[in-house]
């Protein structure tokens, strides 16, 4: 008879997310994960099969907790101008760096890392970045200046902005100086002006 789990898988995934976010996919060793999650090797493998399966679950959780929250902010009618919502997303990302958070975006790190060689991870990353990109495009529709653009032009601007966001968050993880990051945010402001 199998012993019941003595841990909450959702809490374990949350803890694993912090480990992957700090160390990256490649840098998160099994001992890092076991220590961070408070699990034994057997419990981890029994619950999550392997590191990649665990990482895919972490990316799912990240989409729920970070990406969808970002989209929610991009669609927040309390900020009437959608361009201001987009600018707030970039400003908030920069602010986190100035407050000492050098982790960047877990999704952006995955895009620059394991997505390069793993099709399944690449599919999940592409879907989540697409969700965020679509949130940016929706915000642009709510901007008086950008609502007048045709769909193709607005879509191209959203593509450019998601590229800027991935770049900014990846640069933050690479510990690029705050001046360059601030300039990147300013360039977004100029694009939206």
Coordinates of N, CA and C in Angstrom, one line a residue:
X1 N 0.8 -1.2 0.0 CA 0.0 0.0 0.0 C 0.9 1.3 0.0
X2 N 0.6 2.2 -0.9 CA 1.4 3.4 -1.0 C 1.1 4.3 0.1
X3 N 2.2 5.0 0.6 CA 2.0 6.0 1.7 C 1.5 7.2 1.1
X4 N 0.6 7.9 1.8 CA 0.0 9.2 1.3 C 1.1 10.2 1.4
X5 N 1.0 11.2 0.5 CA 1.9 12.3 0.4 C 1.8 13.1 1.7
X6 N 3.0 13.5 2.2 CA 3.1 14.3 3.4 C 3.4 15.8 3.1
X7 N 3.2 16.2 1.8 CA 3.4 17.6 1.5 C 2.3 18.0 0.5
X8 N 2.1 19.3 0.4 CA 1.2 19.9 -0.6 C 1.9 20.1 -1.9
X9 N 1.5 19.4 -3.0 CA 2.2 19.6 -4.2 C 2.1 21.1 -4.7
X10 N 1.1 21.8 -4.4 CA 1.0 23.2 -4.9 C 2.0 24.1 -4.1
X11 N 2.2 23.8 -2.9 CA 3.3 24.5 -2.1 C 4.6 24.2 -2.6
X12 N 4.8 22.9 -2.9 CA 6.1 22.4 -3.5 C 6.4 23.1 -4.8
X13 N 5.4 23.2 -5.7 CA 5.6 23.9 -7.0 C 6.0 25.4 -6.7
X14 N 5.3 26.0 -5.8 CA 5.6 27.4 -5.5 C 7.1 27.5 -5.0
X15 N 7.5 26.6 -4.2 CA 8.9 26.7 -3.7 C 9.9 26.4 -4.8
X16 N 9.5 25.4 -5.7 CA 10.4 25.1 -6.9 C 10.5 26.3 -7.8
X17 N 9.4 27.0 -7.9 CA 9.4 28.2 -8.8 C 10.5 29.2 -8.3
X18 N 10.5 29.4 -7.0 CA 11.5 30.3 -6.4 C 12.9 29.8 -6.7
X19 N 13.2 28.5 -6.6 CA 14.5 28.0 -6.9 C 14.9 28.2 -8.4
X20 N 13.9 27.8 -9.3 CA 14.2 28.0 -10.7 C 14.4 29.5 -11.0
X21 N 13.6 30.3 -10.4 CA 13.6 31.8 -10.7 C 15.0 32.3 -10.3
X22 N 15.5 31.8 -9.2 CA 16.8 32.3 -8.7 C 18.0 31.8 -9.4
X23 N 17.9 30.4 -9.7 CA 19.1 29.8 -10.3 C 19.0 29.5 -11.8
X24 N 17.8 29.7 -12.4 CA 17.5 29.3 -13.8 C 17.3 27.8 -13.9
X25 N 16.9 27.4 -15.0 CA 16.6 25.9 -15.2 C 17.9 25.1 -15.1
X26 N 18.9 25.5 -15.9 CA 20.1 24.8 -15.9 C 20.9 24.8 -14.6
X27 N 20.8 26.0 -13.9 CA 21.5 26.2 -12.7 C 20.9 25.6 -11.5
X28 N 19.6 25.2 -11.6 CA 18.9 24.6 -10.4 C 19.3 23.2 -10.3
X29 N 20.2 22.8 -9.4 CA 20.6 21.4 -9.2 C 19.5 20.7 -8.4
X30 N 19.7 19.4 -8.5 CA 18.7 18.5 -7.7 C 18.8 18.9 -6.2
X31 N 20.1 19.0 -5.6 CA 20.1 19.4 -4.2 C 19.5 20.8 -4.0
X32 N 19.6 21.7 -4.9 CA 19.0 23.0 -4.7 C 17.4 22.9 -4.6
X33 N 16.9 22.0 -5.5 CA 15.5 21.8 -5.6 C 15.0 21.1 -4.3
X34 N 15.7 20.0 -3.9 CA 15.3 19.3 -2.7 C 15.3 20.2 -1.5
X35 N 16.4 21.0 -1.4 CA 16.5 21.9 -0.2 C 15.4 22.9 -0.3
X36 N 15.2 23.6 -1.4 CA 14.2 24.6 -1.6 C 12.8 24.2 -1.4
X37 N 12.6 22.9 -1.8 CA 11.2 22.4 -1.7 C 11.0 21.7 -0.4
X38 N 12.0 21.3 0.3 CA 11.9 20.6 1.5 C 11.4 19.1 1.3
X39 N 11.9 18.5 0.2 CA 11.5 17.2 -0.2 C 12.7 16.3 -0.3
X40 N 12.4 15.0 -0.2 CA 13.4 14.0 -0.4 C 13.4 13.7 -1.9
X41 N 14.5 13.1 -2.4 CA 14.6 12.8 -3.8 C 13.5 11.9 -4.3
X42 N 13.1 10.9 -3.5 CA 12.1 10.0 -3.8 C 10.7 10.7 -3.9
X43 N 10.5 11.6 -3.0 CA 9.2 12.3 -3.0 C 9.1 13.2 -4.3
X44 N 10.2 13.9 -4.6 CA 10.2 14.8 -5.8 C 9.9 13.9 -7.0
X45 N 10.7 12.8 -7.2 CA 10.5 12.1 -8.4 C 9.1 11.4 -8.5
X46 N 8.6 11.0 -7.3 CA 7.3 10.3 -7.3 C 6.2 11.3 -7.7
X47 N 6.3 12.5 -7.2 CA 5.3 13.5 -7.4 C 5.4 14.2 -8.8
X48 N 6.7 14.4 -9.2 CA 6.9 15.3 -10.4 C 7.6 14.6 -11.5
X49 N 8.0 13.3 -11.4 CA 8.7 12.5 -12.4 C 10.1 12.9 -12.6
X50 N 10.4 14.2 -13.1 CA 11.7 14.6 -13.3 C 11.8 16.1 -13.3
X51 N 13.0 16.6 -13.5 CA 13.2 18.1 -13.4 C 12.4 18.8 -14.4
X52 N 12.4 18.3 -15.7 CA 11.7 19.0 -16.7 C 10.2 19.1 -16.5
X53 N 9.6 18.0 -16.0 CA 8.2 18.0 -15.7 C 7.9 19.0 -14.6
X54 N 8.7 19.0 -13.6 CA 8.6 20.0 -12.5 C 8.6 21.4 -13.1
X55 N 9.6 21.6 -14.0 CA 9.8 23.0 -14.5 C 8.5 23.4 -15.3
X56 N 8.0 22.4 -16.1 CA 6.8 22.7 -16.9 C 5.6 23.1 -15.9
X57 N 5.5 22.4 -14.8 CA 4.5 22.8 -13.8 C 4.8 24.2 -13.2
X58 N 6.0 24.5 -13.0 CA 6.4 25.8 -12.5 C 6.1 26.9 -13.5
X59 N 6.3 26.6 -14.8 CA 6.0 27.6 -15.8 C 4.4 27.8 -15.8
X60 N 3.7 26.8 -15.6 CA 2.2 26.9 -15.6 C 1.8 27.8 -14.4
X61 N 2.4 27.6 -13.2 CA 2.2 28.4 -12.1 C 2.6 29.8 -12.3
X62 N 3.7 30.0 -12.9 CA 4.2 31.4 -13.2 C 3.2 32.1 -14.1
X63 N 2.7 31.4 -15.1 CA 1.7 32.1 -15.9 C 0.5 32.5 -15.1
X64 N 0.0 31.6 -14.2 CA -1.1 32.0 -13.4 C -0.8 33.2 -12.5
X65 N 0.4 33.2 -11.9 CA 0.7 34.2 -10.8 C 1.3 35.4 -11.4
X66 N 2.1 35.4 -12.4 CA 2.7 36.6 -12.9 C 2.2 37.0 -14.2
X67 N 2.1 36.2 -15.2 CA 1.7 36.6 -16.6 C 0.2 37.1 -16.5
X68 N -0.7 36.3 -16.0 CA -2.1 36.7 -16.0 C -2.3 37.9 -15.1
X69 N -1.5 38.0 -14.1 CA -1.6 39.3 -13.2 C -1.2 40.5 -14.1
X70 N -0.1 40.3 -14.9 CA 0.3 41.4 -15.8 C -0.7 41.7 -16.8
X71 N -1.4 40.7 -17.3 CA -2.4 41.0 -18.3 C -3.6 41.7 -17.6
X72 N -3.9 41.3 -16.4 CA -5.0 42.0 -15.7 C -4.6 43.4 -15.5
X73 N -3.4 43.8 -15.2 CA -3.0 45.2 -15.0 C -3.1 45.9 -16.4
X74 N -2.7 45.2 -17.5 CA -2.8 45.8 -18.8 C -4.2 46.1 -19.2
X75 N -5.1 45.4 -18.6 CA -6.6 45.6 -18.9 C -7.3 46.4 -17.8
X76 N -6.6 47.0 -16.9 CA -7.2 47.6 -15.8 C -7.8 49.0 -16.2
X77 N -9.2 49.1 -16.2 CA -9.8 50.3 -16.6 C -9.6 51.5 -15.6
X78 N -9.0 51.2 -14.4 CA -8.7 52.3 -13.5 C -7.6 53.2 -14.0
X79 N -6.8 52.6 -15.0 CA -5.9 53.5 -15.7 C -6.5 53.7 -17.1
X80 N -7.1 54.8 -17.3 CA -7.9 55.0 -18.5 C -7.1 54.8 -19.9
X81 N -5.9 55.3 -19.9 CA -5.1 55.2 -21.2 C -4.3 53.9 -21.1
X82 N -4.5 53.1 -22.1 CA -3.8 51.8 -22.2 C -2.3 52.0 -22.3
X83 N -1.9 53.0 -23.0 CA -0.4 53.2 -23.1 C 0.2 53.4 -21.7
X84 N -0.5 54.1 -20.8 CA -0.1 54.3 -19.5 C 0.0 52.9 -18.7
X85 N -0.8 52.0 -19.1 CA -0.8 50.6 -18.5 C 0.5 49.9 -18.9
X86 N 0.8 50.0 -20.2 CA 2.0 49.4 -20.8 C 3.2 50.0 -20.1
X87 N 3.2 51.3 -20.0 CA 4.4 52.0 -19.4 C 4.5 51.6 -17.9
X88 N 3.4 51.4 -17.3 CA 3.4 51.0 -15.9 C 4.1 49.6 -15.8
X89 N 3.8 48.7 -16.7 CA 4.4 47.3 -16.7 C 5.9 47.5 -16.8
X90 N 6.4 48.3 -17.7 CA 7.9 48.5 -17.8 C 8.5 49.2 -16.6
X91 N 7.8 50.2 -16.1 CA 8.3 50.9 -14.9 C 8.3 50.0 -13.7
X92 N 7.3 49.2 -13.5 CA 7.3 48.2 -12.4 C 8.4 47.3 -12.5
X93 N 8.7 46.8 -13.7 CA 9.8 45.8 -13.9 C 11.2 46.5 -13.5
X94 N 11.3 47.7 -13.9 CA 12.5 48.5 -13.6 C 12.6 48.7 -12.1
X95 N 11.5 49.1 -11.5 CA 11.4 49.4 -10.0 C 11.9 48.2 -9.2
X96 N 11.4 47.0 -9.6 CA 11.9 45.7 -8.9 C 13.4 45.6 -8.9
X97 N 14.0 45.9 -10.1 CA 15.5 45.8 -10.1 C 16.1 46.8 -9.2
X98 N 15.6 48.1 -9.2 CA 16.2 49.1 -8.3 C 16.0 48.7 -6.8
X99 N 15.0 47.9 -6.5 CA 14.7 47.4 -5.2 C 15.6 46.2 -4.8
X100 N 16.4 45.7 -5.8 CA 17.3 44.6 -5.5 C 16.9 43.3 -6.1
X101 N 15.8 43.2 -6.8 CA 15.4 41.9 -7.4 C 16.1 41.7 -8.7
X102 N 17.1 40.9 -8.7 CA 17.9 40.7 -9.9 C 17.5 39.4 -10.7
X103 N 16.4 38.8 -10.3 CA 16.0 37.5 -10.9 C 15.4 37.7 -12.3
X104 N 15.0 38.9 -12.7 CA 14.4 39.1 -14.0 C 13.0 38.4 -14.0
X105 N 12.7 37.9 -15.2 CA 11.4 37.2 -15.4 C 11.7 35.8 -15.6
X106 N 11.1 34.9 -14.9 CA 11.3 33.5 -15.1 C 11.0 33.0 -16.5
X107 N 9.9 33.6 -17.0 CA 9.5 33.2 -18.4 C 10.6 33.7 -19.4
X108 N 11.1 34.9 -19.2 CA 12.1 35.5 -20.1 C 13.4 34.7 -20.0
X109 N 13.7 34.3 -18.8 CA 14.9 33.4 -18.6 C 14.8 32.1 -19.3
X110 N 13.6 31.5 -19.2 CA 13.3 30.3 -19.9 C 13.4 30.5 -21.4
X111 N 13.0 31.6 -21.9 CA 13.0 31.9 -23.3 C 14.5 32.0 -23.8
X112 N 15.3 32.5 -23.0 CA 16.7 32.6 -23.3 C 17.5 31.4 -23.0
X113 N 16.9 30.4 -22.3 CA 17.6 29.2 -21.9 C 17.1 28.0 -22.5
X114 N 16.3 27.2 -21.7 CA 15.9 25.9 -22.2 C 15.0 25.9 -23.4
X115 N 14.4 27.0 -23.7 CA 13.5 27.1 -24.9 C 14.4 26.9 -26.2
X116 N 15.7 27.2 -26.1 CA 16.6 27.0 -27.2 C 16.7 25.6 -27.7
X117 N 16.6 24.6 -26.7 CA 16.9 23.2 -27.1 C 15.7 22.3 -26.7
X118 N 14.7 22.7 -26.1 CA 13.6 21.9 -25.7 C 12.3 22.4 -26.3
X119 N 11.7 21.6 -27.2 CA 10.5 22.1 -27.9 C 9.3 22.2 -27.0
X120 N 9.2 21.3 -26.0 CA 8.0 21.4 -25.1 C 8.1 22.6 -24.2
X121 N 9.3 22.9 -23.7 CA 9.4 24.2 -22.9 C 9.2 25.4 -23.8
X122 N 9.7 25.3 -25.1 CA 9.6 26.4 -26.0 C 8.1 26.7 -26.3
X123 N 7.3 25.7 -26.4 CA 5.9 25.8 -26.7 C 5.2 26.5 -25.5
X124 N 5.5 26.1 -24.3 CA 4.9 26.8 -23.1 C 5.3 28.2 -23.0
X125 N 6.6 28.5 -23.2 CA 7.1 29.8 -23.1 C 6.5 30.7 -24.2
X126 N 6.4 30.2 -25.4 CA 5.8 31.0 -26.5 C 4.3 31.3 -26.2
X127 N 3.6 30.3 -25.7 CA 2.2 30.6 -25.3 C 2.1 31.7 -24.3
X128 N 2.9 31.6 -23.2 CA 2.8 32.6 -22.2 C 3.2 34.0 -22.6
X129 N 4.3 34.0 -23.4 CA 4.7 35.3 -24.0 C 3.6 35.9 -24.9
X130 N 3.0 35.0 -25.7 CA 1.9 35.4 -26.5 C 0.7 36.0 -25.8
X131 N 0.4 35.4 -24.6 CA -0.6 35.9 -23.7 C -0.3 37.3 -23.3
X132 N 1.0 37.5 -22.9 CA 1.4 38.8 -22.4 C 1.4 39.8 -23.6
X133 N 1.8 39.4 -24.7 CA 1.8 40.2 -25.9 C 0.4 40.7 -26.3
X134 N -0.5 39.7 -26.2 CA -1.9 40.0 -26.5 C -2.5 41.0 -25.5
X135 N -2.1 40.9 -24.3 CA -2.5 41.9 -23.3 C -2.0 43.3 -23.6
X136 N -0.7 43.4 -24.1 CA -0.2 44.7 -24.5 C -1.0 45.2 -25.7
X137 N -1.3 44.4 -26.6 CA -2.1 44.8 -27.8 C -3.5 45.3 -27.3
X138 N -4.1 44.6 -26.4 CA -5.4 45.1 -25.9 C -5.3 46.4 -25.2
X139 N -4.2 46.6 -24.4 CA -4.0 47.9 -23.8 C -3.8 49.0 -24.8
X140 N -3.1 48.7 -25.9 CA -2.9 49.7 -26.9 C -4.3 50.1 -27.6
X141 N -5.2 49.2 -27.6 CA -6.6 49.5 -28.2 C -7.3 50.5 -27.2
X142 N -6.9 50.5 -26.0 CA -7.5 51.4 -25.0 C -6.7 52.7 -24.9
X143 N -5.8 52.9 -25.8 CA -5.0 54.2 -25.8 C -5.5 55.1 -26.9
X144 N -6.0 56.3 -26.6 CA -6.5 57.1 -27.7 C -5.6 57.3 -28.8
X145 N -4.3 57.4 -28.6 CA -3.3 57.6 -29.7 C -3.2 56.3 -30.5
X146 N -3.2 55.1 -29.8 CA -2.9 53.9 -30.5 C -4.2 53.2 -31.0
X147 N -5.4 53.6 -30.5 CA -6.6 52.9 -31.0 C -6.9 53.3 -32.4
X148 N -6.3 54.4 -32.9 CA -6.6 54.8 -34.3 C -5.7 54.0 -35.3
X149 N -4.7 53.3 -34.8 CA -3.8 52.5 -35.6 C -4.6 51.3 -36.2
X150 N -4.3 50.9 -37.4 CA -4.9 49.7 -37.9 C -4.4 48.5 -37.2
X151 N -5.1 47.4 -37.3 CA -4.8 46.2 -36.5 C -3.3 45.7 -36.8
X152 N -2.9 45.8 -38.0 CA -1.5 45.4 -38.3 C -0.5 46.2 -37.6
X153 N -0.7 47.5 -37.7 CA 0.3 48.4 -37.1 C 0.3 48.3 -35.6
X154 N -0.9 48.2 -35.0 CA -1.0 48.0 -33.5 C -0.3 46.6 -33.1
X155 N -0.5 45.6 -33.9 CA 0.1 44.3 -33.7 C 1.6 44.4 -33.7
X156 N 2.1 45.1 -34.7 CA 3.6 45.3 -34.8 C 4.1 46.0 -33.6
X157 N 3.4 47.0 -33.2 CA 3.9 47.7 -32.0 C 3.9 46.8 -30.8
X158 N 2.8 46.0 -30.6 CA 2.8 45.0 -29.5 C 3.9 44.0 -29.6
X159 N 4.2 43.6 -30.8 CA 5.4 42.7 -31.0 C 6.7 43.3 -30.6
X160 N 6.8 44.6 -30.9 CA 8.1 45.3 -30.6 C 8.1 45.5 -29.1
X161 N 7.0 45.8 -28.4 CA 7.0 46.0 -27.0 C 7.3 44.7 -26.2
X162 N 6.7 43.6 -26.7 CA 7.0 42.4 -25.9 C 8.5 42.0 -26.1
X163 N 9.1 42.3 -27.3 CA 10.5 42.1 -27.5 C 11.3 43.0 -26.5
X164 N 10.9 44.2 -26.4 CA 11.6 45.2 -25.4 C 11.4 44.6 -24.0
X165 N 10.3 44.1 -23.6 CA 10.0 43.6 -22.3 C 10.9 42.4 -22.0
X166 N 11.0 41.5 -22.9 CA 11.9 40.3 -22.8 C 13.3 40.8 -22.6
X167 N 13.7 41.7 -23.5 CA 15.1 42.2 -23.4 C 15.4 42.9 -22.1
X168 N 14.4 43.7 -21.6 CA 14.6 44.4 -20.3 C 14.8 43.4 -19.2
X169 N 13.9 42.5 -19.1 CA 13.9 41.5 -18.0 C 15.1 40.6 -18.1
X170 N 15.6 40.3 -19.3 CA 16.8 39.4 -19.5 C 18.0 40.2 -19.1
X171 N 18.0 41.5 -19.4 CA 19.1 42.4 -19.0 C 19.2 42.5 -17.5
X172 N 18.0 42.6 -16.9 CA 18.0 42.7 -15.4 C 18.6 41.4 -14.8
X173 N 18.3 40.3 -15.3 CA 18.9 39.0 -14.8 C 20.4 39.0 -15.1
X174 N 20.8 39.6 -16.1 CA 22.3 39.6 -16.4 C 23.0 40.7 -15.6
X175 N 22.2 41.4 -14.8 CA 22.8 42.4 -13.9 C 23.4 43.6 -14.6
X176 N 22.7 43.9 -15.7 CA 23.1 45.1 -16.4 C 22.8 46.3 -15.5
X177 N 23.6 47.3 -15.6 CA 23.4 48.5 -14.7 C 22.1 49.2 -14.8
X178 N 21.7 49.8 -13.8 CA 20.3 50.5 -13.8 C 20.2 51.6 -14.8
X179 N 21.3 52.3 -15.1 CA 21.2 53.4 -16.1 C 20.8 52.8 -17.5
X180 N 21.3 51.7 -17.9 CA 20.9 51.1 -19.2 C 19.5 50.7 -19.1
X181 N 19.1 50.1 -18.0 CA 17.7 49.6 -17.9 C 16.8 50.8 -17.9
X182 N 17.1 51.9 -17.2 CA 16.3 53.1 -17.2 C 16.2 53.6 -18.6
X183 N 17.3 53.6 -19.3 CA 17.2 54.1 -20.7 C 16.3 53.2 -21.6
X184 N 16.3 51.9 -21.3 CA 15.4 51.0 -22.1 C 14.0 51.4 -21.8
X185 N 13.7 51.6 -20.5 CA 12.3 52.0 -20.2 C 11.9 53.4 -20.8
X186 N 12.9 54.3 -20.8 CA 12.6 55.6 -21.5 C 12.3 55.4 -23.0
X187 N 13.0 54.5 -23.6 CA 12.8 54.2 -25.0 C 11.4 53.7 -25.3
X188 N 10.9 52.9 -24.3 CA 9.5 52.5 -24.4 C 8.6 53.6 -24.3
X189 N 8.8 54.5 -23.4 CA 8.0 55.8 -23.3 C 8.0 56.6 -24.6
X190 N 9.2 56.6 -25.2 CA 9.2 57.4 -26.5 C 8.4 56.6 -27.6
X191 N 8.5 55.3 -27.6 CA 7.7 54.5 -28.6 C 6.2 54.8 -28.4
X192 N 5.8 54.9 -27.1 CA 4.3 55.1 -26.8 C 3.9 56.5 -26.9
X193 N 4.8 57.5 -27.0 CA 4.4 58.9 -27.0 C 3.8 59.3 -28.3

